[in-house]
Coordinates of C-alpha atoms in Angstrom, one line a residue:
M163 CA 34.9 33.2 -21.9
A164 CA 31.4 31.9 -20.9
L165 CA 29.4 32.5 -17.8
I166 CA 28.0 29.2 -16.7
V167 CA 25.6 28.3 -13.9
Q168 CA 26.0 24.7 -12.7
K169 CA 23.6 22.9 -10.3
Y170 CA 24.5 19.7 -8.4
G171 CA 21.8 17.6 -6.7
G172 CA 21.9 15.9 -3.3
T173 CA 23.2 12.6 -4.6
S174 CA 26.1 14.5 -6.4
V175 CA 27.2 16.0 -3.1
G176 CA 26.2 13.2 -0.8
S177 CA 29.6 12.6 0.8
V178 CA 33.0 14.4 1.3
E179 CA 34.4 12.4 -1.6
R180 CA 31.6 13.4 -3.9
I181 CA 31.9 17.1 -2.9
Q182 CA 35.6 16.9 -3.7
A183 CA 34.8 15.3 -7.1
V184 CA 32.4 18.2 -7.8
A185 CA 35.2 20.7 -6.8
Q186 CA 37.5 19.0 -9.3
R187 CA 34.9 19.4 -12.1
V188 CA 34.2 23.0 -11.2
Y189 CA 38.0 23.8 -11.0
K190 CA 38.5 22.2 -14.5
T191 CA 35.7 24.3 -15.9
V192 CA 37.2 27.5 -14.5
K193 CA 40.6 26.6 -15.8
A194 CA 39.1 26.3 -19.3
G195 CA 38.4 30.0 -19.1
N196 CA 34.9 30.2 -17.8
S197 CA 33.2 32.1 -15.0
L198 CA 31.1 30.0 -12.7
V199 CA 28.1 30.1 -10.3
V200 CA 27.5 26.8 -8.6
V201 CA 24.1 26.0 -7.0
V202 CA 23.9 23.0 -4.7
S203 CA 21.3 21.0 -2.8
A204 CA 21.6 19.5 0.7
M205 CA 23.8 16.5 1.0
G206 CA 22.2 13.1 0.2
K207 CA 19.1 12.5 2.4
T208 CA 19.8 15.5 4.7
T209 CA 16.4 17.2 3.9
D210 CA 14.5 13.9 4.6
G211 CA 16.4 13.7 7.9
L212 CA 15.5 17.2 8.9
V213 CA 11.8 16.6 8.1
K214 CA 11.9 13.5 10.2
L215 CA 13.4 15.5 13.1
A216 CA 10.6 18.1 12.8
N217 CA 7.9 15.4 12.8
E218 CA 9.4 13.9 16.0
I219 CA 8.9 17.3 17.6
S220 CA 5.5 18.1 16.1
P221 CA 3.0 16.2 13.9
N222 CA 2.1 19.5 12.2
P223 CA 5.2 21.7 12.4
N224 CA 5.0 25.5 11.7
R225 CA 5.8 26.3 8.1
R226 CA 8.0 29.2 9.0
E227 CA 10.1 27.1 11.3
M228 CA 10.3 24.4 8.7
D229 CA 11.8 26.8 6.3
M230 CA 14.3 27.9 8.9
L231 CA 15.2 24.3 9.5
L232 CA 15.3 23.0 6.0
S233 CA 17.4 25.9 4.7
T234 CA 20.3 24.8 6.9
G235 CA 20.8 21.7 4.8
E236 CA 22.1 23.6 1.8
Q237 CA 24.2 25.8 4.0
V238 CA 26.3 22.8 5.0
T239 CA 27.0 21.9 1.4
I240 CA 27.9 25.4 0.2
A241 CA 30.5 25.8 3.0
L242 CA 32.1 22.4 2.4
L243 CA 32.2 22.9 -1.4
S244 CA 33.7 26.3 -1.1
M245 CA 36.4 24.9 1.3
A246 CA 37.1 22.1 -1.2
L247 CA 37.6 24.7 -4.0
Q248 CA 39.9 26.8 -1.9
E249 CA 42.0 23.7 -1.1
L250 CA 42.5 23.4 -4.9
G251 CA 43.7 27.0 -5.0
Q252 CA 40.4 28.3 -6.6
P253 CA 39.0 31.4 -5.0
A254 CA 35.4 30.7 -3.9
I255 CA 32.7 32.1 -1.7
S256 CA 29.6 30.5 -0.3
M257 CA 26.3 32.4 -0.2
T258 CA 22.9 31.6 1.1
G259 CA 19.8 32.4 -1.0
A260 CA 19.3 35.6 1.0
Q261 CA 23.0 36.7 0.6
V262 CA 22.9 36.2 -3.2
G263 CA 19.7 38.3 -3.5
I264 CA 17.0 35.8 -4.3
V265 CA 13.9 37.7 -3.4
T266 CA 10.7 35.7 -3.1
E267 CA 7.0 35.9 -2.1
A268 CA 6.3 35.8 1.6
E269 CA 4.9 32.3 1.2
H270 CA 6.7 29.7 3.4
S271 CA 7.5 26.2 1.9
R272 CA 6.4 27.0 -1.6
A273 CA 7.6 30.6 -2.4
R274 CA 8.0 31.8 -6.0
I275 CA 10.9 34.0 -7.0
L276 CA 10.1 37.7 -7.6
H277 CA 13.5 38.9 -8.7
I278 CA 17.2 38.5 -8.1
E279 CA 19.4 41.3 -7.0
T280 CA 22.6 40.4 -8.8
T281 CA 25.0 43.3 -7.7
R282 CA 26.9 41.4 -5.0
L283 CA 26.9 38.2 -7.1
T284 CA 28.3 40.0 -10.1
R285 CA 31.0 41.7 -8.0
H286 CA 32.4 38.3 -6.8
I287 CA 32.3 36.9 -10.3
K288 CA 34.3 39.8 -11.7
A289 CA 36.8 39.2 -8.9
G290 CA 37.5 35.7 -10.2
K291 CA 35.6 33.8 -7.5
V292 CA 33.4 30.8 -7.9
V293 CA 30.2 31.7 -6.2
V294 CA 28.6 28.7 -4.4
V295 CA 24.9 29.3 -3.8
A296 CA 22.5 27.5 -1.6
G297 CA 19.7 26.3 -3.8
F298 CA 16.0 25.9 -2.8
Q299 CA 15.9 29.1 -0.7
G300 CA 15.4 32.8 -0.8
I301 CA 14.3 35.7 1.4
S302 CA 10.9 37.5 1.4
S303 CA 10.7 41.0 0.1
A304 CA 8.7 42.2 3.1
G305 CA 10.3 44.2 5.9
E306 CA 10.6 41.0 8.0
M307 CA 13.2 39.5 5.7
E308 CA 11.9 36.0 6.3
I309 CA 13.8 33.0 5.0
T310 CA 11.7 31.1 2.5
T311 CA 12.0 27.9 0.6
L312 CA 10.9 27.1 -2.9
G313 CA 9.5 23.6 -2.4
R314 CA 11.1 20.3 -3.0
G315 CA 13.2 20.3 -6.2
G316 CA 13.7 24.0 -5.8
S317 CA 17.4 23.9 -6.4
D318 CA 16.7 23.4 -10.1
T319 CA 14.5 26.5 -10.0
S320 CA 17.3 28.5 -8.2
A321 CA 19.9 27.6 -10.8
V322 CA 17.8 28.4 -13.9
A323 CA 16.5 31.7 -12.3
L324 CA 20.1 32.7 -11.6
A325 CA 21.1 31.9 -15.2
A326 CA 18.2 34.0 -16.4
A327 CA 19.0 37.0 -14.1
L328 CA 22.7 36.9 -15.0
Q329 CA 22.0 36.2 -18.7
A330 CA 24.4 33.3 -18.5
N331 CA 25.5 31.5 -21.6
F332 CA 23.9 28.3 -20.3
C333 CA 22.9 26.4 -17.3
E334 CA 24.1 22.8 -16.5
I335 CA 22.0 20.6 -14.3
Y336 CA 24.1 17.7 -12.9
T337 CA 22.3 14.7 -11.6
D338 CA 22.6 10.9 -11.0
V339 CA 21.5 10.0 -14.6
P340 CA 23.3 10.8 -17.8
G341 CA 20.6 13.2 -19.1
I342 CA 16.9 13.0 -19.9
L343 CA 15.8 9.5 -20.6
T344 CA 12.7 8.2 -22.4
T345 CA 11.3 7.1 -19.0
D346 CA 12.4 6.5 -15.4
P347 CA 15.4 4.1 -15.6
R348 CA 14.6 2.8 -12.1
L349 CA 11.4 1.3 -13.7
V350 CA 12.8 0.6 -17.2
P351 CA 16.6 0.1 -17.2
E352 CA 16.6 0.1 -21.0
A353 CA 15.3 3.7 -21.1
Q354 CA 17.1 5.6 -23.9
L355 CA 19.0 8.8 -23.6
M356 CA 17.8 11.8 -25.6
D357 CA 20.2 14.2 -27.2
A358 CA 17.7 17.0 -27.1
I359 CA 14.1 17.7 -26.1
T360 CA 11.9 20.9 -26.4
C361 CA 10.9 22.9 -23.4
N362 CA 7.2 22.2 -24.0
E363 CA 7.9 18.4 -24.1
M364 CA 10.0 18.6 -21.0
L365 CA 7.3 20.7 -19.2
E366 CA 4.8 17.9 -19.8
L367 CA 7.3 15.2 -18.7
A368 CA 8.7 17.2 -15.7
S369 CA 5.2 17.6 -14.3
L370 CA 4.2 14.0 -14.9
G371 CA 6.6 12.2 -12.7
A372 CA 9.9 12.4 -14.8
K373 CA 11.7 14.0 -11.9
V374 CA 15.0 14.8 -13.6
L375 CA 14.1 18.4 -13.8
H376 CA 11.7 20.4 -11.7
P377 CA 8.9 21.9 -13.8
R378 CA 9.3 25.4 -12.5
A379 CA 12.9 25.3 -13.7
V380 CA 11.8 24.3 -17.1
E381 CA 9.1 27.0 -17.0
I382 CA 11.8 29.7 -16.4
A383 CA 14.1 28.3 -19.1
R384 CA 11.3 28.4 -21.6
N385 CA 10.1 31.9 -20.6
Y386 CA 13.6 33.5 -20.7
G387 CA 15.2 31.3 -23.3
V388 CA 17.9 29.9 -21.0
P389 CA 19.9 27.2 -22.8
L390 CA 19.7 24.2 -20.4
V391 CA 21.6 20.9 -20.4
V392 CA 21.1 17.9 -18.1
R393 CA 24.3 15.9 -17.5
S394 CA 25.7 13.1 -15.3
S395 CA 27.8 14.0 -12.3
W396 CA 29.9 10.9 -12.9
T397 CA 30.9 11.2 -16.5
D398 CA 31.9 13.7 -19.1
D399 CA 29.1 12.7 -21.5
P400 CA 27.3 15.6 -23.3
G401 CA 23.9 14.9 -21.7
T402 CA 20.6 16.2 -23.0
W403 CA 19.8 19.8 -24.2
V404 CA 16.4 21.3 -23.4
T405 CA 15.7 23.7 -26.3
S406 CA 13.6 26.8 -26.5
T407 CA 13.1 29.8 -28.6
R408 CA 14.8 32.8 -27.0
P409 CA 12.0 35.3 -26.2
Q410 CA 12.4 39.0 -26.4
G411 CA 11.9 41.7 -23.8
R412 CA 10.5 39.6 -20.9
S413 CA 11.0 41.5 -17.6
L414 CA 13.1 39.9 -14.8
I415 CA 10.8 41.6 -12.3
N416 CA 8.2 39.2 -10.9
L417 CA 10.2 36.5 -12.5
E418 CA 8.0 33.5 -11.7
I419 CA 4.6 35.3 -11.3
A420 CA 4.4 37.9 -14.1
R421 CA 2.3 36.1 -16.7
P422 CA 0.7 32.7 -16.3
V423 CA -0.9 32.7 -19.8
D424 CA 0.8 33.6 -23.0
A425 CA -1.9 32.9 -25.6
V426 CA -5.6 32.4 -26.1
E427 CA -6.2 30.0 -29.0
F428 CA -9.4 29.0 -30.8
D429 CA -10.6 26.6 -33.5
N430 CA -14.2 27.2 -34.6
N431 CA -14.1 24.5 -37.2
Q432 CA -14.8 21.5 -35.0
A433 CA -17.4 18.8 -34.4
R434 CA -17.7 16.2 -31.6
V435 CA -18.4 12.5 -31.9
A436 CA -19.2 10.6 -28.7
L437 CA -19.9 6.9 -28.1
L438 CA -22.1 6.6 -25.1
R439 CA -22.3 3.5 -22.8
V440 CA -19.4 1.5 -24.3
P441 CA -18.3 -1.5 -22.2
D442 CA -15.9 -0.5 -19.4
K443 CA -13.3 -3.2 -20.1
P444 CA -9.8 -3.4 -21.6
G445 CA -9.5 -3.1 -25.4
V446 CA -12.5 -0.8 -26.2
A447 CA -10.5 2.4 -26.8
A448 CA -7.9 0.4 -28.7
R449 CA -10.5 -1.0 -31.1
L450 CA -12.2 2.3 -31.6
F451 CA -9.1 4.4 -32.3
G452 CA -7.4 1.6 -34.1
E453 CA -10.2 1.7 -36.7
I454 CA -10.1 5.6 -36.7
A455 CA -6.3 5.4 -37.4
R456 CA -6.8 2.9 -40.3
Q457 CA -9.4 5.2 -41.9
K458 CA -7.0 8.2 -41.5
V459 CA -9.5 10.2 -39.5
D460 CA -7.8 13.2 -37.9
V461 CA -8.7 13.4 -34.2
D462 CA -8.0 16.4 -32.0
L463 CA -9.2 16.1 -28.4
I464 CA -9.9 12.7 -26.9
I465 CA -11.6 12.3 -23.5
Q466 CA -13.0 9.3 -21.6
S467 CA -15.0 10.1 -18.5
I468 CA -15.4 8.0 -15.3
H469 CA -17.4 4.9 -15.7
E470 CA -21.0 4.5 -14.6
G471 CA -21.9 0.9 -13.8
N472 CA -20.3 -1.3 -16.4
S473 CA -20.2 1.3 -19.1
N474 CA -18.3 4.4 -20.1
D475 CA -18.3 7.3 -22.6
I476 CA -15.6 8.2 -25.1
A477 CA -15.6 11.4 -27.1
F478 CA -13.3 13.0 -29.6
T479 CA -13.3 16.1 -31.8
V480 CA -12.6 16.4 -35.5
T481 CA -12.6 19.2 -38.0
T482 CA -16.0 19.8 -39.7
P483 CA -14.9 18.7 -43.3
I484 CA -14.2 15.1 -42.1
L485 CA -17.1 14.8 -39.7
K486 CA -19.1 12.4 -42.0
R487 CA -16.1 10.1 -42.2
A488 CA -15.6 10.1 -38.4
E489 CA -19.3 9.5 -37.8
A490 CA -19.2 6.6 -40.3
V491 CA -16.3 5.0 -38.5
A492 CA -17.9 5.4 -35.1
A493 CA -21.3 4.0 -36.4
A494 CA -19.5 1.1 -38.0
I495 CA -17.7 0.0 -34.9
A496 CA -20.5 0.7 -32.4
P497 CA -22.4 -2.6 -33.0
A498 CA -19.2 -4.6 -32.3
L499 CA -18.9 -2.9 -28.9
R500 CA -22.5 -3.8 -27.8
N501 CA -23.6 -6.8 -25.8
P502 CA -23.9 -9.7 -28.3
S503 CA -27.0 -11.0 -26.5
N504 CA -28.8 -7.6 -27.0
P505 CA -27.3 -6.0 -30.1
K506 CA -30.2 -3.5 -30.5
S507 CA -29.7 -2.0 -27.0
E508 CA -28.8 1.6 -26.4
E509 CA -25.2 0.5 -25.6
A510 CA -22.5 2.2 -27.7
E511 CA -24.9 4.9 -29.0
V512 CA -23.2 7.4 -31.3
M513 CA -23.9 11.0 -30.6
V514 CA -22.7 13.8 -33.0
E515 CA -22.7 17.5 -32.2
H516 CA -22.1 20.1 -34.9
N517 CA -21.2 23.8 -34.5
I518 CA -18.8 23.6 -31.6
A519 CA -15.5 25.4 -31.1
K520 CA -12.4 24.7 -29.0
V521 CA -11.1 27.6 -26.9
S522 CA -7.8 27.3 -25.1
I523 CA -5.4 29.2 -22.8
A524 CA -1.7 28.3 -23.1
G525 CA 1.4 29.2 -21.1
A526 CA 4.2 27.7 -19.0
G527 CA 3.3 29.9 -16.1
M528 CA 0.1 28.0 -15.2
I529 CA 2.1 25.1 -13.7
G530 CA 1.2 24.6 -10.1
R531 CA -1.1 27.6 -10.0
P532 CA -4.6 26.3 -9.1
G533 CA -6.2 29.7 -9.8
V534 CA -5.5 29.8 -13.5
A535 CA -7.9 27.1 -14.7
A536 CA -10.5 28.4 -12.2
K537 CA -10.1 31.9 -13.6
M538 CA -10.7 30.6 -17.1
F539 CA -13.9 28.8 -16.1
A540 CA -15.1 31.9 -14.1
T541 CA -14.4 34.1 -17.1
L542 CA -16.5 31.9 -19.4
A543 CA -19.3 31.7 -16.9
E544 CA -19.4 35.5 -16.6
A545 CA -19.6 35.7 -20.4
G546 CA -22.5 33.3 -20.3
V547 CA -20.6 30.5 -22.1
N548 CA -21.4 26.9 -21.1
I549 CA -18.5 24.4 -21.2
Q550 CA -19.2 21.1 -23.0
M551 CA -15.8 19.4 -22.7
I552 CA -12.7 20.1 -20.8
S553 CA -9.2 18.8 -21.5
T554 CA -6.0 19.8 -19.7
S555 CA -2.2 19.6 -19.9
E556 CA 0.6 21.2 -18.0
V557 CA 0.7 24.2 -20.4
K558 CA -2.8 24.3 -21.8
V559 CA -6.4 24.2 -20.7
S560 CA -9.0 23.6 -23.5
C561 CA -12.7 23.9 -23.4
V562 CA -15.2 22.9 -26.1
V563 CA -18.1 25.4 -26.3
D564 CA -20.9 26.2 -28.7
A565 CA -19.6 27.8 -31.9
A566 CA -21.9 30.7 -31.5
D567 CA -20.1 31.5 -28.2
C568 CA -16.6 31.3 -29.6
D569 CA -16.0 35.0 -30.3
R570 CA -17.4 36.0 -26.9
A571 CA -15.3 33.4 -25.1
V572 CA -12.1 34.5 -26.9
T573 CA -12.7 38.2 -26.2
A574 CA -13.5 37.6 -22.5
L575 CA -10.4 35.3 -22.0
S576 CA -8.1 37.8 -23.8
T577 CA -9.3 40.6 -21.6
A578 CA -9.1 38.5 -18.4
F579 CA -5.5 37.3 -19.1
E580 CA -4.4 40.6 -20.6
I581 CA -3.6 39.1 -24.0
E582 CA -3.1 41.6 -26.8
A583 CA -5.4 41.0 -29.8
G584 CA -3.6 39.9 -33.0
E585 CA -4.1 37.0 -35.3
D586 CA -1.7 34.3 -36.2
D587 CA -1.8 31.3 -38.5
A588 CA -0.1 29.0 -36.0
G589 CA -1.3 25.4 -36.5
T590 CA -2.9 23.4 -33.7
R591 CA -2.6 19.7 -34.2
G592 CA -4.3 16.6 -33.0
H593 CA -2.9 13.2 -32.1
G594 CA -1.5 11.5 -35.2
D595 CA -3.6 13.9 -37.3
A596 CA -3.3 16.3 -40.2
E597 CA -2.6 19.9 -39.7
K598 CA -5.5 22.2 -38.9
L599 CA -5.6 26.0 -39.0
S600 CA -6.6 27.9 -35.9
N601 CA -6.4 31.4 -34.7
T602 CA -4.4 32.5 -31.8
F603 CA -4.1 35.7 -29.8
F604 CA -0.5 35.9 -28.5
A605 CA 1.3 37.9 -25.8
S606 CA 5.0 38.0 -26.2
P607 CA 6.9 35.6 -26.0
R608 CA 5.3 33.2 -28.5
L609 CA 5.2 29.5 -27.7
P610 CA 8.1 27.7 -29.3
V611 CA 7.3 25.3 -32.2
S612 CA 9.0 22.0 -32.6
A613 CA 10.4 21.5 -36.1
S614 CA 10.9 17.7 -36.1
P615 CA 7.9 15.5 -36.9
T616 CA 9.6 12.3 -35.6
P617 CA 9.7 10.3 -33.5
P618 CA 6.1 10.6 -32.5
V619 CA 6.7 10.0 -28.8
R620 CA 9.7 11.3 -26.9
G621 CA 9.0 10.1 -23.4
I622 CA 6.7 8.1 -21.2
A623 CA 5.9 9.4 -17.7
L624 CA 4.2 7.7 -14.7
D625 CA 2.6 9.5 -11.8
L626 CA 1.8 7.3 -8.8
N627 CA 1.0 10.2 -6.5
Q628 CA -2.4 11.2 -7.6
A629 CA -6.0 10.7 -6.4
R630 CA -9.2 11.1 -8.4
L631 CA -12.3 12.9 -7.3
A632 CA -15.6 12.5 -9.0
I633 CA -18.7 14.6 -8.5
R634 CA -21.9 13.0 -9.7
Q635 CA -24.8 15.0 -11.2
L636 CA -23.3 18.4 -11.4
P637 CA -25.8 20.9 -13.0
D638 CA -24.9 21.5 -16.6
K639 CA -25.0 25.2 -16.7
P640 CA -22.5 28.1 -16.9
G641 CA -20.6 28.8 -13.6
M642 CA -20.5 25.2 -12.2
A643 CA -16.9 24.5 -13.2
A644 CA -15.9 28.0 -12.0
K645 CA -17.4 27.4 -8.5
L646 CA -15.9 24.0 -8.2
F647 CA -12.4 24.8 -9.2
G648 CA -12.5 28.3 -7.7
L649 CA -13.2 26.7 -4.4
L650 CA -10.2 24.3 -4.7
A651 CA -8.0 27.2 -5.8
Q652 CA -9.0 29.2 -2.7
H653 CA -7.6 26.3 -0.7
N654 CA -4.4 26.1 -2.8
I655 CA -5.3 22.7 -4.2
S656 CA -3.9 22.2 -7.7
V657 CA -5.9 20.1 -10.2
D658 CA -4.3 18.0 -13.0
M659 CA -6.7 16.1 -15.3
I660 CA -10.2 17.4 -15.6
I661 CA -12.8 15.3 -17.4
Q662 CA -16.5 16.2 -17.9
S663 CA -18.7 13.3 -18.8
Q664 CA -20.5 13.3 -22.2
R665 CA -23.7 11.7 -20.8
C666 CA -26.2 14.3 -19.8
R667 CA -29.2 13.3 -17.7
V668 CA -32.2 15.5 -16.7
I669 CA -33.1 15.1 -13.0
D670 CA -35.8 17.3 -11.5
G671 CA -35.9 19.3 -14.8
I672 CA -32.2 20.1 -14.6
P673 CA -29.7 18.7 -17.1
R674 CA -26.7 17.2 -15.2
R675 CA -23.3 15.7 -15.9
D676 CA -20.6 14.0 -13.9
I677 CA -17.2 15.6 -13.6
A678 CA -13.9 14.0 -12.5
F679 CA -10.5 15.4 -11.9
T680 CA -7.2 14.4 -10.3
V681 CA -5.2 16.0 -7.5
S682 CA -2.1 15.2 -5.5
R683 CA -2.9 12.2 -3.3
M684 CA -2.0 14.3 -0.2
D685 CA -4.7 16.7 -1.1
G686 CA -7.3 14.1 -1.8
E687 CA -9.0 13.8 1.5
N688 CA -9.0 17.5 2.1
A689 CA -10.5 18.2 -1.3
K690 CA -13.2 15.6 -0.7
Q691 CA -14.2 17.1 2.7
L692 CA -14.2 20.6 1.2
L693 CA -16.4 19.6 -1.7
T694 CA -18.8 17.4 0.3
Q695 CA -19.5 20.4 2.7
V696 CA -20.8 22.5 -0.2
A697 CA -22.3 19.7 -2.4
A698 CA -25.9 20.0 -1.1
E699 CA -25.9 23.8 -1.1
L700 CA -24.8 23.9 -4.7
G701 CA -27.0 21.1 -5.9
W702 CA -24.2 18.6 -6.5
G703 CA -24.5 14.9 -6.1
E704 CA -22.1 12.4 -4.4
V705 CA -18.4 13.2 -4.1
V706 CA -16.3 10.1 -4.6
L707 CA -12.6 9.7 -3.9
D708 CA -10.3 7.1 -5.4
S709 CA -6.7 7.1 -4.2
A710 CA -5.6 3.9 -5.9
I711 CA -4.9 5.2 -9.3
A712 CA -1.9 5.8 -11.6
K713 CA -1.6 8.2 -14.5
V714 CA 0.6 7.1 -17.4
S715 CA 1.3 9.6 -20.2
I716 CA 3.1 9.8 -23.6
V717 CA 4.6 13.1 -24.7
G718 CA 6.0 14.2 -28.1
T719 CA 5.6 17.0 -30.6
G720 CA 6.1 14.4 -33.2
M721 CA 2.6 13.1 -32.7
V722 CA 1.4 15.7 -35.1
G723 CA 0.8 14.3 -38.6
Q724 CA 1.3 10.7 -37.6
P725 CA -2.0 8.6 -37.4
G726 CA -2.4 5.9 -34.9
V727 CA -0.4 7.2 -31.9
A728 CA -3.3 7.1 -29.5
A729 CA -4.4 3.7 -30.9
K730 CA -0.9 2.2 -30.3
M731 CA -0.9 3.4 -26.7
F732 CA -4.4 2.0 -26.0
D733 CA -3.5 -1.3 -27.7
A734 CA -0.4 -1.7 -25.6
L735 CA -2.6 -1.4 -22.5
A736 CA -5.2 -3.7 -23.9
Q737 CA -2.7 -6.4 -24.6
Q738 CA -1.7 -6.4 -20.9
Q739 CA -5.4 -6.5 -19.9
I740 CA -5.1 -3.0 -18.4
N741 CA -8.4 -1.2 -18.2
I742 CA -8.4 2.6 -19.0
Q743 CA -10.4 4.5 -16.5
M744 CA -10.0 8.0 -17.9
I745 CA -8.4 9.6 -21.0
A746 CA -7.3 13.2 -21.5
T747 CA -5.3 14.7 -24.3
S748 CA -3.6 17.9 -25.5
E749 CA -1.7 18.5 -28.8
I750 CA 1.5 16.8 -27.5
K751 CA 0.3 14.6 -24.7
I752 CA -2.1 11.6 -24.1
S753 CA -2.8 10.6 -20.5
C754 CA -4.6 7.5 -19.2
V755 CA -5.7 6.8 -15.7
V756 CA -5.3 3.1 -14.7
A757 CA -5.4 1.1 -11.5
Q758 CA -2.5 2.0 -9.2
E759 CA -1.2 -1.6 -9.1
Q760 CA -1.0 -1.7 -12.9
G761 CA 0.8 1.6 -13.3
V762 CA 4.4 0.3 -13.6
K763 CA 3.3 -2.5 -16.0
A764 CA 1.4 0.1 -18.1
L765 CA 4.5 2.3 -18.3
Q766 CA 6.7 -0.6 -19.3
A767 CA 4.2 -1.9 -21.9
I768 CA 3.8 1.5 -23.6
H769 CA 7.6 2.1 -23.6
T770 CA 8.1 -1.2 -25.4
A771 CA 5.2 -0.5 -27.8
F772 CA 6.8 2.7 -29.1
G773 CA 10.3 1.1 -29.4
L774 CA 12.0 3.6 -27.0
A775 CA 14.4 1.1 -25.4
G776 CA 18.1 1.8 -25.9
S777 CA 21.0 -0.7 -26.3
E778 CA 22.3 -0.3 -22.8
K779 CA 20.9 -0.5 -19.3
F780 CA 21.2 2.5 -16.9
V781 CA 21.9 1.9 -13.3
V782 CA 21.1 4.8 -11.1
P783 CA 23.7 5.3 -8.3
A784 CA 22.5 4.9 -4.8

C-alpha cells in the first residue's frame, strides 16, 4: 500500500461534472489499495472573481481581509469533493489549511510554510478516510491564529509540503496538460511531452514562466527528495516525473525558510574576454559565439549589458589554459563587427582580464527571497571584495572577482550562509563547454547532478511579466551592489537578471559602470521611484525603467559538454531579426531579454531551432 498526495488545479475541479470525475479517479486509486490525501484549488476562475469583488469594494484592499476572502474559494471545493466521494461510498473528510495543521509565517498573501502538524491528518488516514485539503492556505503560528495564504499557485506548494511532512511515497500534480512540455502549448501547440526532468531544470523553468508547477513546490520536492509527477486530469497517461536525489536528515521544522543557500562554489582558474562597443543590432552575438563554437572554445559565463547609444558590450569567461585561443577568436572577429567606413575605430575593442575568479552561492531556497542576493553582495562588500561581473539564475548567483580576493570571498560567504567547510571535486560547467574542476563548500543536502548529457536543451520558457531597470554611472567600488539590492530587499522587491556593464568610465575621478536588472512588472514603477529617491545621495546617475521587455530562456543540464548551444540560440533570434538587449547565463540556463512584442516569436524560433517539436498538437482545455 502506498501513501499518495494528489493535487487538482482549478480547471480540474471547475464544474460539478469535473469534481465528480476527480472523485471517480480518487475512488479508483483508493480501491487499488492506496491511502490518499487530496489537495484542491478553488473552482475554475473563482479566485479571480473574488479578487474582482474585492477591487470593487476597495482599490487597495487590506491584505488580511484578502486572505480571509480568498481562502473561501478552496473551502467550497473541498466540501463538494468530499460529498462526491461519500456519494461513491468512500469515507472522506474535508479540512482547511488550518484544520490540517499547515502552520505558516504571519505574512498575509505570501506566507511560507513553517511546519505541518500531522497528528490529526494521520489519524484520519489510518481510519481509512480520504482527506481532502484546501490548498493555498494555512494559519499563522502566532497567538492570533490568523488565516494566511501562500500566494497564487500555492496549492502546488501545499501538496508537496504535505507529501514531505507525511513522507508520502509520491505526490501527483493533476493539471490541464498531459505533463511537463518543452514550452507553453498555448504558444507552441507542437510542444513535446517530457518523460522526466530534473528538479534543477524544473526550478529554472518553473520560475521563468512555465507555469505547470509552482517554483516553491519544486523547491520543497528538491530539498526533501519528494518523488513528484505531473499528469493530466483527463487521461491515464503516465505524465512527467520530476527527479531529485533524496537528501538525508533535513528538518521538517521551518520547512520553507530553513536554509536558502546549500553551497558556496568557486573557480579560481578563470579569465575574462570582453568585446566593447559592438554594434547593437541582430546577429552580433550569433556571429561571435558561432565562431567561438567552431573553434571549440569552452565558455562559462556570458553576459551582455544594456546598450549605450548604438553599441553594446559582450563578455564571457573561460578557463586560463584556453585564454589565448579565446582571445584570438575575439580578436579575429572584432574587425568584422566594426563600422566598415571606419575599420580602425575603437568599436569592438577586445579587453582581456587575467587573474579573476568566479564565486557562487547555490540553493533552491533562494527563489523569491530578495534578501539572499543582497546578503551575498553585502558580505563581499564587508570583506572588501569588489564585484566585476554578476550573473544570476533561479538557484545560483555568481560573481566574478579578483583572483586575489577569492579565498577571502569564499570564507566570508561560507560564514554568512553557515556553510560547513569541506572540499569537493564537483564539476562546474559552461554552455556547450568542456568540464572544468572547481571547489565547493557544501551544506547537506548536496545539489543533485544530472547524469544525461543529452539533449542539450530540455525546455524553453518565456516571461512577459518583467520590467528592466538600469542605473547609469554607478560608482565601481565595494558596497554599491549591496546598497542597491539591499534597498530593494527591504521593500520586498525580488530581482531576477542582474547585469553589470563591462565598460568602465572615470567621471570626476571615480570609475563608474552601468548596472541593469529585471523585476516583476508590477514592481517596476515602485522600484524606480525608490531608487530615484536615493540616487543623488549615493552618487548614482539616471534610473531608467523599460516595461516593454520579454525574457526568453533555454534550460537543460545537457548543455554541458556540447559546444554551440548559445550560438544556436543567438542565431535563431538573428534569423528572425530579433535584437538581443541583455544576456545572462548559468551552468544550465541562457536567458535573453528582447522587445516585448517579439517575445512569442523568439520563443517559437528557439523551440524550432532546437528541434523540440513533437508529433502531435496539444490543445489545452478551456
